[in-house]
Amino acid sequence: MVNKEDEKFPRSDTVQGPDIDIEDALGAAWQHHYTSVLRALGVEDPEHGLNQKDIEARRQEYGPNQLEGGDEISIWKIMLHQIANAMTLVLILAMGVSLGIRSWIEGGVLAGVVAINIIVGFFQELSAEKTMNALRDLASPTARVIRNGDGETISANEVVPGDIIELTTGDTVPADCRLIESMNFETDEALLTGESLPVAKDHTQVYSAGEDVGVGDRLNMAFTSSTVTKGRATGIVVGTGMNTEIGKIADALRGAAKAQKIRDVKRNAYGKALPHRYVQAGALTVWDKVNGFLGTNKGTPLQRRLSQLAVGLFFVAVLFAIIVFLSNNWTDNEVIIYAVATGVSMIPASLTAVLTITMAMGSKAMVKRNVIVRKLDSLEALGSINDICSDKTGTLTQGKMVVRKAWVPASGTYNVSETNEPFNPTLGEVSVNNVEPRDAEVGSDSTDGEVVARSGKSDKVKGNERFEDFVNVASLCNLATVFKDKESHAWTAHGDPTECAIQTFVTRFAWGRLKLTKGADADKEVTEKDRTAAKWSQIAEYPFDSSVKRMAVTYVNNQTRESFAMMKGAVERVLESCTSAQTDEGKIDFTEDFEKRVLENMEALASQGLRVLALAHRKLSKAESDLAEDLERSDVEANMTFLGLVGLYDPPRPETAGAVRKCKEAGITVRMLTGDHPGTAKAIALDAGIVPRNTTKYSKTELDSMVMTAAQFDKLSEAEIDALPQLPLVIARCAPQTKVRMIEALHRRGKFCAMTGDGVNDSPSLKMSDVGIAMGMNGSDVAKDASDIVLTDDNFASIGNAIEEGRRMADNISKFVCHLLAQNVAQASVLLIGLAFKDETGLSVFPLSPVEILYIIMVTSGLPAMGLGMEKASLDVMKRKPRSNKWSILTPEMLIDLTVYGFWMAALCLATFTLVEFGWGNGELGTSCNADYSESCDLVFRARASCFSVLTWFSLLLAWEVVDTRRSFFNMHNDGRWYSQWFKDTYGKNKFLFFCVVGGFFSVFPILYIPGLNDIVFLHTGISWEWGIIFVCTLLFVGGIEVYKLCKRVYFRRKTVDRSKLLDEEMADAEGDAA
């Protein structure tokens, strides 16, 4: 029982604990009496705490109270990450060759390309890391400590071992501490242990040294990042920073990340390995390291594919360079630089920069949609996700308990309509009917009946004595408060989540605790007049105890002077104290039949996913009232009258069902991994649409595997898991290792999965998943550091937004990769076939100069490619299945497209050069036309200018053509006016791309006609009649692509119809589930 005078701390010189050394105090405080810990840490009086000298010494010895490396940003690591990719390394090699032969122009251009790629990637990744650190610092916790005999509030980072800290409801524990005093104290340790319910603490507990006590069972300890949900306590700090339980997990994760992966040595049946096996293992390890450095075996499917492509193109480039040399007998520097240009023509040089900028722009767009991208590549990875493993509390649900139903035998079953604000009693309404929960139809959640409360007002309590007894207990046997904040005008609740829900329920009837004990409504300020008019005054409190699983209070009615004992708790524990019950027939004996009726109603509520509590009371006799403050708990809790049941749950977010349905339409399976009870988990999964309501099309085996407990799942071997027709959609009572096993099982099935988490215990699964998603509001720092993206609103719907953005980016990346690689095919083909043009000395005359090639690569390719990265999402982006991980963006269709486009461009470019040189020209190829201008080279320079112009225009027009790989450029969004639609699709949809293309068209003219720039740098000259050939070839280019697209539309028409039918069926199933 709580008395008015709290017991003071016993001084350390009067306690019974034995002396221990400081290592024991810091390493195993739960095994020792708190007074032993006080003495070991040099705290003579907990009411005085540490002095300034001790504080400084311990800060020097133990450092700040923060996790190592959390806020550090390694500039060199970020820089190395930009350089160590195959695409950049190839460009650096080409730059080195160019500068080595003193080809300053070409080398300078390549140096600029490399610098742009590195600088853009560096600053974008640095910006992402800084954003994450800013997010981490948004809610830096504080701590109330006792130092030098005074209480003060300091930053949690300043706490040192030996500090005395004070904890009250709502506080975040700043460091691991051994409790030295506690009163009705409970903490939420879900971030550390995954336990969804608060843990009741007891500072008097001491565990033996030989006893194996898990972190979650150390009831005399409070741990970093846990939240105080009830009561108050005082503790002595025994662990800070990396020496906390969270720090140990973070250290283990960091160590695992740094561990070197070495190939195992193959051994024979006797466990021995032959010498060559060691050589084999060593060679494979080196091979893994090389691939890791080049990025060919790490990252997302797209990154791995592009890195592999870059390595492959490097060897092709070397081969092409050798061909150039062989065809010209290794003669001079012009041949060398042409060989370099030919090699570079096969490398999409602007791809790295465009890819980084596109992802950076996507990450900035995601900030507006409540997603912080920690790693740019994760956003692209989201586009390939086909499985999401989500936590329940706070992600799929609101993370706040609400009363859904209440069964009061004396007056009926009360149903609360759903609202978006769990603590706002003025929203929604309460209705009552006479159907008991056990008699309701299975799956029914009817709220039909008389409305008895609306907008926080009701006239159904006064005059209804039996229901008044129920709401009196619900309101007064409750430590939570619900009120309207004066400044924000938002409804707020303080206290245990369960009690906050019950307090909100009674406040709907204007019968809240503030009203009954202080005389004021919850949305008004308490006045002295209100206090004198208060109807009830508390006498004593008997706190909730985990051993009895109930709490009780005694109150006196100030108007009648009658005293009452009131009880709330677990149904079984309340029933064992009841001898009577309040029903519509009046007060009756609590018989076995009535107990059966209560338990059947409890089971009915629990089957709906509700947490069920029972309420009871009794009127104290005159003798008991006189001694109410001194009554023993056992006397108060005897001979109770049962009043009813209340069912609570953590409701799904309003947008969750729609977000899950959206994921299903997109071919993504949503799974829920939660620590909750199986019944609760299944009910939430049904509400959210994760588990289908229509089960007729599923076999019994499939239905049995849909919902499992962690114990059932963990008992299965890998072979048994792989043999399941489908992996569970819901796993209840889920442990951290279960989440890891689920990810492993998904990977064995070739799935690309995302995992959400907020607690320290989620970190291993976040790291193992393909995309780790942490919670920004309620997530731990360790979970955020292990994640790839962070949700700032902890909302599952934001994951759908991220996936949509990821798919948009993947589509756009596919477009500009096709655009760039098609040009590479065209450029390389022109340069290689152009080797056949020989001058009088037998040297090849190059149809394109090296600077022309580099200009096309960077300007007329890079900028339009960036514009393609800005394309808006297609209308069906979330109505198609994820991309196959087998191909990523380099699908067979895309490879055929870029090959066709590239060869068509090359054919027309070579035709242009040939017509100018040999058709209307005299075929003179001059001498040394690859080095500088002379009169004999005039025709070659004019043919080269024509070839450069058409290739530039082809590259620009191709950017518009690949916006849609099948629809005509003139009719991408059909409105019936083909002659104007192209302008709407280009200018109206993407202005950046429009101006890049138009600007690129006109950029050709100054390059052709400015003296010095044309003949010295670009090695071409101005043209006149050649424009007729250029315009005709441009029309042929567009016409050829349109014919190719028409053939594709005919070929894919049948497949498109089939896919539409399949999509309609999937949407019908999703709508059926929602209904």
mmCIF file of C-alpha atoms in Angstrom, residues 128-435:
data_model
loop_
_atom_site.group_PDB
_atom_site.id
_atom_site.type_symbol
_atom_site.label_atom_id
_atom_site.label_comp_id
_atom_site.label_asym_id
_atom_site.label_seq_id
_atom_site.Cartn_x
_atom_site.Cartn_y
_atom_site.Cartn_z
ATOM 1 C CA ALA A 128 22.809 11.726 -46.515
ATOM 2 C CA GLU A 129 25.055 10.889 -43.541
ATOM 3 C CA LYS A 130 24.673 14.394 -42.096
ATOM 4 C CA THR A 131 20.913 14.147 -42.473
ATOM 5 C CA MET A 132 20.943 10.910 -40.496
ATOM 6 C CA ASN A 133 22.995 12.458 -37.705
ATOM 7 C CA ALA A 134 20.588 15.380 -37.563
ATOM 8 C CA LEU A 135 17.697 12.935 -37.245
ATOM 9 C CA ARG A 136 19.502 11.156 -34.409
ATOM 10 C CA ASP A 137 19.970 14.437 -32.541
ATOM 11 C CA LEU A 138 16.355 15.591 -32.872
ATOM 12 C CA ALA A 139 15.381 14.204 -29.481
ATOM 13 C CA SER A 140 18.553 14.129 -27.437
ATOM 14 C CA PRO A 141 17.493 12.784 -24.014
ATOM 15 C CA THR A 142 18.188 14.401 -20.666
ATOM 16 C CA ALA A 143 18.679 12.943 -17.201
ATOM 17 C CA ARG A 144 17.782 14.106 -13.713
ATOM 18 C CA VAL A 145 20.703 13.389 -11.386
ATOM 19 C CA ILE A 146 21.612 14.032 -7.765
ATOM 20 C CA ARG A 147 25.060 15.634 -7.505
ATOM 21 C CA ASN A 148 26.648 17.454 -4.600
ATOM 22 C CA GLY A 149 23.389 17.120 -2.683
ATOM 23 C CA ASP A 150 21.324 18.941 -5.331
ATOM 24 C CA GLY A 151 19.076 17.699 -8.086
ATOM 25 C CA GLU A 152 19.874 18.896 -11.610
ATOM 26 C CA THR A 153 18.941 18.103 -15.184
ATOM 27 C CA ILE A 154 21.833 17.336 -17.548
ATOM 28 C CA SER A 155 22.347 15.899 -21.012
ATOM 29 C CA ALA A 156 22.248 12.117 -21.005
ATOM 30 C CA ASN A 157 25.701 12.163 -22.635
ATOM 31 C CA GLU A 158 27.163 13.611 -19.406
ATOM 32 C CA VAL A 159 26.008 10.797 -17.121
ATOM 33 C CA VAL A 160 28.877 8.821 -15.521
ATOM 34 C CA PRO A 161 29.024 5.530 -13.549
ATOM 35 C CA GLY A 162 28.041 6.179 -9.942
ATOM 36 C CA ASP A 163 25.558 8.961 -10.757
ATOM 37 C CA ILE A 164 22.276 8.789 -8.863
ATOM 38 C CA ILE A 165 19.432 9.263 -11.339
ATOM 39 C CA GLU A 166 15.735 9.869 -10.683
ATOM 40 C CA LEU A 167 13.162 8.338 -13.007
ATOM 41 C CA THR A 168 9.456 9.132 -13.347
ATOM 42 C CA THR A 169 6.663 8.266 -15.769
ATOM 43 C CA GLY A 170 7.514 9.219 -19.342
ATOM 44 C CA ASP A 171 11.281 9.381 -18.821
ATOM 45 C CA THR A 172 13.787 7.606 -21.054
ATOM 46 C CA VAL A 173 16.379 5.764 -18.983
ATOM 47 C CA PRO A 174 19.716 7.464 -19.862
ATOM 48 C CA ALA A 175 22.069 4.650 -18.782
ATOM 49 C CA ASP A 176 22.034 1.142 -17.308
ATOM 50 C CA CYS A 177 21.393 1.478 -13.605
ATOM 51 C CA ARG A 178 20.872 -0.672 -10.500
ATOM 52 C CA LEU A 179 17.646 0.404 -8.829
ATOM 53 C CA ILE A 180 18.017 1.505 -5.204
ATOM 54 C CA GLU A 181 14.398 2.550 -4.714
ATOM 55 C CA SER A 182 11.209 1.935 -6.706
ATOM 56 C CA MET A 183 7.518 2.631 -6.298
ATOM 57 C CA ASN A 184 5.007 1.002 -8.645
ATOM 58 C CA PHE A 185 7.779 1.231 -11.249
ATOM 59 C CA GLU A 186 7.445 -0.241 -14.754
ATOM 60 C CA THR A 187 9.518 0.212 -17.896
ATOM 61 C CA ASP A 188 8.928 -0.538 -21.558
ATOM 62 C CA GLU A 189 11.926 -2.593 -22.728
ATOM 63 C CA ALA A 190 10.571 -3.394 -26.193
ATOM 64 C CA LEU A 191 13.545 -1.696 -27.864
ATOM 65 C CA LEU A 192 15.939 -4.019 -26.060
ATOM 66 C CA THR A 193 14.096 -7.294 -25.551
ATOM 67 C CA GLY A 194 11.134 -7.069 -27.920
ATOM 68 C CA GLU A 195 8.689 -7.577 -25.026
ATOM 69 C CA SER A 196 5.572 -5.579 -25.910
ATOM 70 C CA LEU A 197 4.208 -5.178 -22.357
ATOM 71 C CA PRO A 198 5.832 -3.049 -19.628
ATOM 72 C CA VAL A 199 8.035 -4.862 -17.091
ATOM 73 C CA ALA A 200 7.365 -4.313 -13.378
ATOM 74 C CA LYS A 201 10.636 -3.625 -11.501
ATOM 75 C CA ASP A 202 11.625 -4.458 -7.933
ATOM 76 C CA HIS A 203 14.759 -2.921 -6.430
ATOM 77 C CA THR A 204 14.832 -5.476 -3.589
ATOM 78 C CA GLN A 205 15.530 -8.405 -5.918
ATOM 79 C CA VAL A 206 19.022 -9.963 -5.821
ATOM 80 C CA TYR A 207 20.100 -12.822 -8.094
ATOM 81 C CA SER A 208 22.732 -15.407 -7.257
ATOM 82 C CA ALA A 209 26.004 -15.469 -9.159
ATOM 83 C CA GLY A 210 25.336 -18.943 -10.553
ATOM 84 C CA GLU A 211 21.846 -18.056 -11.793
ATOM 85 C CA ASP A 212 21.480 -17.500 -15.537
ATOM 86 C CA VAL A 213 19.347 -14.367 -15.641
ATOM 87 C CA GLY A 214 18.519 -12.860 -19.030
ATOM 88 C CA VAL A 215 18.400 -9.118 -19.583
ATOM 89 C CA GLY A 216 14.611 -9.071 -19.628
ATOM 90 C CA ASP A 217 14.424 -10.907 -16.278
ATOM 91 C CA ARG A 218 16.710 -8.567 -14.298
ATOM 92 C CA LEU A 219 13.935 -6.861 -12.399
ATOM 93 C CA ASN A 220 16.316 -4.819 -10.247
ATOM 94 C CA MET A 221 17.837 -3.084 -13.286
ATOM 95 C CA ALA A 222 16.720 -0.317 -15.652
ATOM 96 C CA PHE A 223 18.351 -0.249 -19.070
ATOM 97 C CA THR A 224 19.352 2.480 -21.490
ATOM 98 C CA SER A 225 16.646 3.625 -23.953
ATOM 99 C CA SER A 226 13.826 1.886 -22.087
ATOM 100 C CA THR A 227 10.884 4.118 -21.222
ATOM 101 C CA VAL A 228 9.234 4.538 -17.824
ATOM 102 C CA THR A 229 5.537 3.763 -18.221
ATOM 103 C CA LYS A 230 4.466 3.868 -14.576
ATOM 104 C CA GLY A 231 5.658 4.930 -11.151
ATOM 105 C CA ARG A 232 8.987 6.337 -10.087
ATOM 106 C CA ALA A 233 12.390 5.038 -9.093
ATOM 107 C CA THR A 234 15.923 6.006 -8.207
ATOM 108 C CA GLY A 235 18.979 4.148 -9.399
ATOM 109 C CA ILE A 236 22.771 4.232 -9.474
ATOM 110 C CA VAL A 237 24.403 4.197 -12.914
ATOM 111 C CA VAL A 238 26.478 1.053 -13.522
ATOM 112 C CA GLY A 239 26.901 1.204 -17.301
ATOM 113 C CA THR A 240 27.355 4.015 -19.825
ATOM 114 C CA GLY A 241 28.065 4.199 -23.549
ATOM 115 C CA MET A 242 29.426 0.979 -24.998
ATOM 116 C CA ASN A 243 29.276 -0.675 -21.546
ATOM 117 C CA THR A 244 25.468 -0.720 -21.554
ATOM 118 C CA GLU A 245 23.464 -3.695 -22.774
ATOM 119 C CA ILE A 246 22.603 -1.743 -25.912
ATOM 120 C CA GLY A 247 26.269 -0.866 -26.327
ATOM 121 C CA LYS A 248 27.237 -4.524 -26.169
ATOM 122 C CA ILE A 249 24.807 -5.352 -28.973
ATOM 123 C CA ALA A 250 26.073 -2.411 -31.035
ATOM 124 C CA ASP A 251 29.668 -3.542 -30.486
ATOM 125 C CA ALA A 252 28.823 -7.083 -31.565
ATOM 126 C CA LEU A 253 27.125 -5.785 -34.713
ATOM 127 C CA ARG A 254 30.088 -3.568 -35.511
ATOM 128 C CA GLY A 255 32.464 -6.469 -34.995
ATOM 129 C CA ALA A 256 30.402 -8.700 -37.242
ATOM 130 C CA ALA A 257 30.401 -6.031 -39.937
ATOM 131 C CA LYS A 258 34.190 -5.697 -39.745
ATOM 132 C CA ALA A 259 34.871 -9.421 -39.715
ATOM 133 C CA GLN A 260 36.856 -10.553 -42.709
ATOM 134 C CA LYS A 261 35.090 -13.092 -44.880
ATOM 135 C CA ILE A 262 37.565 -15.849 -45.702
ATOM 136 C CA ARG A 263 36.650 -18.851 -47.815
ATOM 137 C CA ASP A 264 36.577 -22.129 -45.903
ATOM 138 C CA VAL A 265 39.121 -24.772 -46.763
ATOM 139 C CA LYS A 266 37.497 -27.884 -48.205
ATOM 140 C CA ARG A 267 38.299 -31.009 -46.225
ATOM 141 C CA ASN A 268 37.899 -34.682 -46.880
ATOM 142 C CA ALA A 269 35.756 -37.160 -44.950
ATOM 143 C CA TYR A 270 38.479 -37.431 -42.271
ATOM 144 C CA GLY A 271 38.588 -33.689 -41.667
ATOM 145 C CA LYS A 272 41.953 -33.210 -43.378
ATOM 146 C CA ALA A 273 42.700 -30.733 -46.154
ATOM 147 C CA LEU A 274 45.185 -31.297 -48.965
ATOM 148 C CA PRO A 275 47.753 -28.511 -49.593
ATOM 149 C CA HIS A 276 46.150 -27.387 -52.835
ATOM 150 C CA ARG A 277 42.870 -26.764 -50.969
ATOM 151 C CA TYR A 278 44.570 -23.998 -48.949
ATOM 152 C CA VAL A 279 45.815 -22.416 -52.172
ATOM 153 C CA GLN A 280 42.311 -22.704 -53.612
ATOM 154 C CA ALA A 281 40.707 -21.065 -50.559
ATOM 155 C CA GLY A 282 43.287 -18.275 -50.612
ATOM 156 C CA ALA A 283 42.765 -17.616 -54.311
ATOM 157 C CA LEU A 284 38.993 -17.512 -53.910
ATOM 158 C CA THR A 285 39.336 -15.115 -50.968
ATOM 159 C CA VAL A 286 41.514 -12.779 -53.058
ATOM 160 C CA TRP A 287 39.006 -13.080 -55.911
ATOM 161 C CA ASP A 288 36.202 -12.113 -53.523
ATOM 162 C CA LYS A 289 38.201 -9.092 -52.364
ATOM 163 C CA VAL A 290 38.873 -7.934 -55.912
ATOM 164 C CA ASN A 291 35.203 -8.320 -56.832
ATOM 165 C CA GLY A 292 34.233 -6.507 -53.667
ATOM 166 C CA PHE A 293 36.578 -3.626 -54.520
ATOM 167 C CA LEU A 294 35.137 -3.402 -58.034
ATOM 168 C CA GLY A 295 31.592 -3.746 -56.684
ATOM 169 C CA THR A 296 30.684 -6.791 -58.772
ATOM 170 C CA ASN A 297 29.581 -8.916 -55.799
ATOM 171 C CA LYS A 298 28.003 -6.370 -53.473
ATOM 172 C CA GLY A 299 25.260 -3.792 -53.519
ATOM 173 C CA THR A 300 21.844 -3.973 -55.105
ATOM 174 C CA PRO A 301 21.131 -6.102 -58.200
ATOM 175 C CA LEU A 302 21.390 -2.991 -60.388
ATOM 176 C CA GLN A 303 24.752 -1.978 -58.905
ATOM 177 C CA ARG A 304 26.153 -5.466 -59.290
ATOM 178 C CA ARG A 305 24.934 -5.634 -62.884
ATOM 179 C CA LEU A 306 26.361 -2.229 -63.768
ATOM 180 C CA SER A 307 29.685 -3.044 -62.121
ATOM 181 C CA GLN A 308 29.851 -6.343 -63.997
ATOM 182 C CA LEU A 309 28.893 -4.478 -67.165
ATOM 183 C CA ALA A 310 31.679 -1.945 -66.589
ATOM 184 C CA VAL A 311 34.259 -4.686 -66.112
ATOM 185 C CA GLY A 312 33.037 -6.451 -69.243
ATOM 186 C CA LEU A 313 33.072 -3.209 -71.233
ATOM 187 C CA PHE A 314 36.594 -2.538 -70.001
ATOM 188 C CA PHE A 315 37.839 -5.710 -71.661
ATOM 189 C CA VAL A 316 35.843 -4.889 -74.787
ATOM 190 C CA ALA A 317 37.414 -1.423 -74.746
ATOM 191 C CA VAL A 318 40.901 -2.941 -74.484
ATOM 192 C CA LEU A 319 40.077 -5.258 -77.390
ATOM 193 C CA PHE A 320 38.847 -2.335 -79.502
ATOM 194 C CA ALA A 321 41.984 -0.331 -78.699
ATOM 195 C CA ILE A 322 44.142 -3.249 -79.795
ATOM 196 C CA ILE A 323 42.179 -3.440 -83.058
ATOM 197 C CA VAL A 324 42.854 0.257 -83.650
ATOM 198 C CA PHE A 325 46.558 -0.227 -83.026
ATOM 199 C CA LEU A 326 46.838 -3.278 -85.241
ATOM 200 C CA SER A 327 45.049 -1.603 -88.118
ATOM 201 C CA ASN A 328 47.424 1.384 -87.970
ATOM 202 C CA ASN A 329 50.714 -0.319 -87.060
ATOM 203 C CA TRP A 330 51.128 1.491 -83.701
ATOM 204 C CA THR A 331 52.327 4.615 -85.479
ATOM 205 C CA ASP A 332 51.805 7.842 -83.520
ATOM 206 C CA ASN A 333 50.055 9.586 -80.629
ATOM 207 C CA GLU A 334 46.930 10.275 -82.710
ATOM 208 C CA VAL A 335 46.409 6.547 -83.047
ATOM 209 C CA ILE A 336 46.920 6.069 -79.321
ATOM 210 C CA ILE A 337 44.393 8.731 -78.393
ATOM 211 C CA TYR A 338 41.940 7.380 -80.985
ATOM 212 C CA ALA A 339 42.360 3.967 -79.438
ATOM 213 C CA VAL A 340 41.589 5.491 -76.033
ATOM 214 C CA ALA A 341 38.542 7.270 -77.480
ATOM 215 C CA THR A 342 37.371 4.021 -79.072
ATOM 216 C CA GLY A 343 37.720 2.281 -75.733
ATOM 217 C CA VAL A 344 35.967 5.087 -73.863
ATOM 218 C CA SER A 345 33.172 5.017 -76.432
ATOM 219 C CA MET A 346 32.156 1.673 -74.924
ATOM 220 C CA ILE A 347 32.019 3.143 -71.399
ATOM 221 C CA PRO A 348 28.903 5.112 -70.373
ATOM 222 C CA ALA A 349 31.106 7.737 -68.711
ATOM 223 C CA SER A 350 28.271 9.899 -67.385
ATOM 224 C CA LEU A 351 26.389 6.936 -65.946
ATOM 225 C CA THR A 352 27.922 7.130 -62.460
ATOM 226 C CA ALA A 353 27.156 10.842 -62.082
ATOM 227 C CA VAL A 354 23.655 10.549 -63.543
ATOM 228 C CA LEU A 355 22.881 7.522 -61.383
ATOM 229 C CA THR A 356 24.081 9.274 -58.216
ATOM 230 C CA ILE A 357 22.223 12.505 -58.983
ATOM 231 C CA THR A 358 19.032 10.603 -59.809
ATOM 232 C CA MET A 359 19.189 8.710 -56.527
ATOM 233 C CA ALA A 360 20.012 11.883 -54.589
ATOM 234 C CA MET A 361 17.022 13.666 -56.099
ATOM 235 C CA GLY A 362 14.893 10.644 -55.250
ATOM 236 C CA SER A 363 16.088 10.711 -51.648
ATOM 237 C CA LYS A 364 15.228 14.403 -51.350
ATOM 238 C CA ALA A 365 11.786 13.711 -52.764
ATOM 239 C CA MET A 366 11.362 10.975 -50.168
ATOM 240 C CA VAL A 367 11.966 13.414 -47.295
ATOM 241 C CA LYS A 368 8.648 15.016 -48.230
ATOM 242 C CA ARG A 369 7.078 11.554 -47.990
ATOM 243 C CA ASN A 370 8.452 10.889 -44.475
ATOM 244 C CA VAL A 371 11.423 8.759 -45.517
ATOM 245 C CA ILE A 372 15.079 9.509 -44.776
ATOM 246 C CA VAL A 373 17.436 7.647 -47.115
ATOM 247 C CA ARG A 374 20.683 6.757 -45.331
ATOM 248 C CA LYS A 375 22.190 4.945 -48.303
ATOM 249 C CA LEU A 376 21.343 6.162 -51.781
ATOM 250 C CA ASP A 377 21.480 2.690 -53.290
ATOM 251 C CA SER A 378 18.735 1.435 -50.972
ATOM 252 C CA LEU A 379 16.115 3.532 -52.764
ATOM 253 C CA GLU A 380 16.797 1.693 -56.014
ATOM 254 C CA ALA A 381 16.766 -1.582 -54.083
ATOM 255 C CA LEU A 382 13.237 -0.832 -52.842
ATOM 256 C CA GLY A 383 12.047 -0.992 -56.433
ATOM 257 C CA SER A 384 12.979 -4.693 -56.508
ATOM 258 C CA ILE A 385 11.387 -5.600 -53.162
ATOM 259 C CA ASN A 386 8.867 -8.440 -53.330
ATOM 260 C CA ASP A 387 8.539 -9.150 -49.593
ATOM 261 C CA ILE A 388 8.115 -6.820 -46.614
ATOM 262 C CA CYS A 389 8.553 -8.181 -43.088
ATOM 263 C CA SER A 390 7.024 -5.606 -40.789
ATOM 264 C CA ASP A 391 6.790 -5.173 -37.059
ATOM 265 C CA LYS A 392 3.280 -4.530 -35.735
ATOM 266 C CA THR A 393 3.399 -2.058 -32.879
ATOM 267 C CA GLY A 394 3.640 1.524 -34.041
ATOM 268 C CA THR A 395 4.209 0.595 -37.693
ATOM 269 C CA LEU A 396 1.134 -1.289 -38.843
ATOM 270 C CA THR A 397 -0.686 -0.076 -35.746
ATOM 271 C CA GLN A 398 -0.840 3.257 -33.964
ATOM 272 C CA GLY A 399 1.242 2.068 -31.006
ATOM 273 C CA LYS A 400 -1.473 3.264 -28.626
ATOM 274 C CA MET A 401 -4.035 1.133 -26.828
ATOM 275 C CA VAL A 402 -7.737 1.943 -27.219
ATOM 276 C CA VAL A 403 -10.866 0.406 -25.763
ATOM 277 C CA ARG A 404 -12.789 -1.423 -28.469
ATOM 278 C CA LYS A 405 -15.495 -3.136 -26.424
ATOM 279 C CA ALA A 406 -16.775 -3.311 -22.884
ATOM 280 C CA TRP A 407 -19.190 -5.921 -21.572
ATOM 281 C CA VAL A 408 -21.221 -4.803 -18.560
ATOM 282 C CA PRO A 409 -23.652 -7.571 -17.537
ATOM 283 C CA ALA A 410 -25.913 -5.005 -15.914
ATOM 284 C CA SER A 411 -26.397 -2.835 -19.003
ATOM 285 C CA GLY A 412 -25.064 -4.459 -22.210
ATOM 286 C CA THR A 413 -22.099 -4.534 -24.589
ATOM 287 C CA TYR A 414 -20.528 -1.177 -25.420
ATOM 288 C CA ASN A 415 -18.810 -0.699 -28.788
ATOM 289 C CA VAL A 416 -16.447 2.172 -29.555
ATOM 290 C CA SER A 417 -16.211 3.382 -33.133
ATOM 291 C CA GLU A 418 -12.715 3.786 -34.559
ATOM 292 C CA THR A 419 -11.087 7.210 -34.681
ATOM 293 C CA ASN A 420 -7.749 8.512 -35.898
ATOM 294 C CA GLU A 421 -6.907 10.039 -32.496
ATOM 295 C CA PRO A 422 -6.811 7.405 -29.738
ATOM 296 C CA PHE A 423 -6.658 9.971 -26.891
ATOM 297 C CA ASN A 424 -9.378 12.282 -28.187
ATOM 298 C CA PRO A 425 -12.645 11.375 -26.425
ATOM 299 C CA THR A 426 -14.633 13.858 -28.486
ATOM 300 C CA LEU A 427 -14.183 11.918 -31.739
ATOM 301 C CA GLY A 428 -16.237 8.859 -32.586
ATOM 302 C CA GLU A 429 -19.122 7.498 -30.623
ATOM 303 C CA VAL A 430 -20.087 4.729 -28.213
ATOM 304 C CA SER A 431 -23.104 2.499 -28.829
ATOM 305 C CA VAL A 432 -24.643 -0.222 -26.689
ATOM 306 C CA ASN A 433 -26.609 -3.361 -27.522
ATOM 307 C CA ASN A 434 -27.797 -6.440 -25.653
ATOM 308 C CA VAL A 435 -25.726 -8.988 -27.613
#
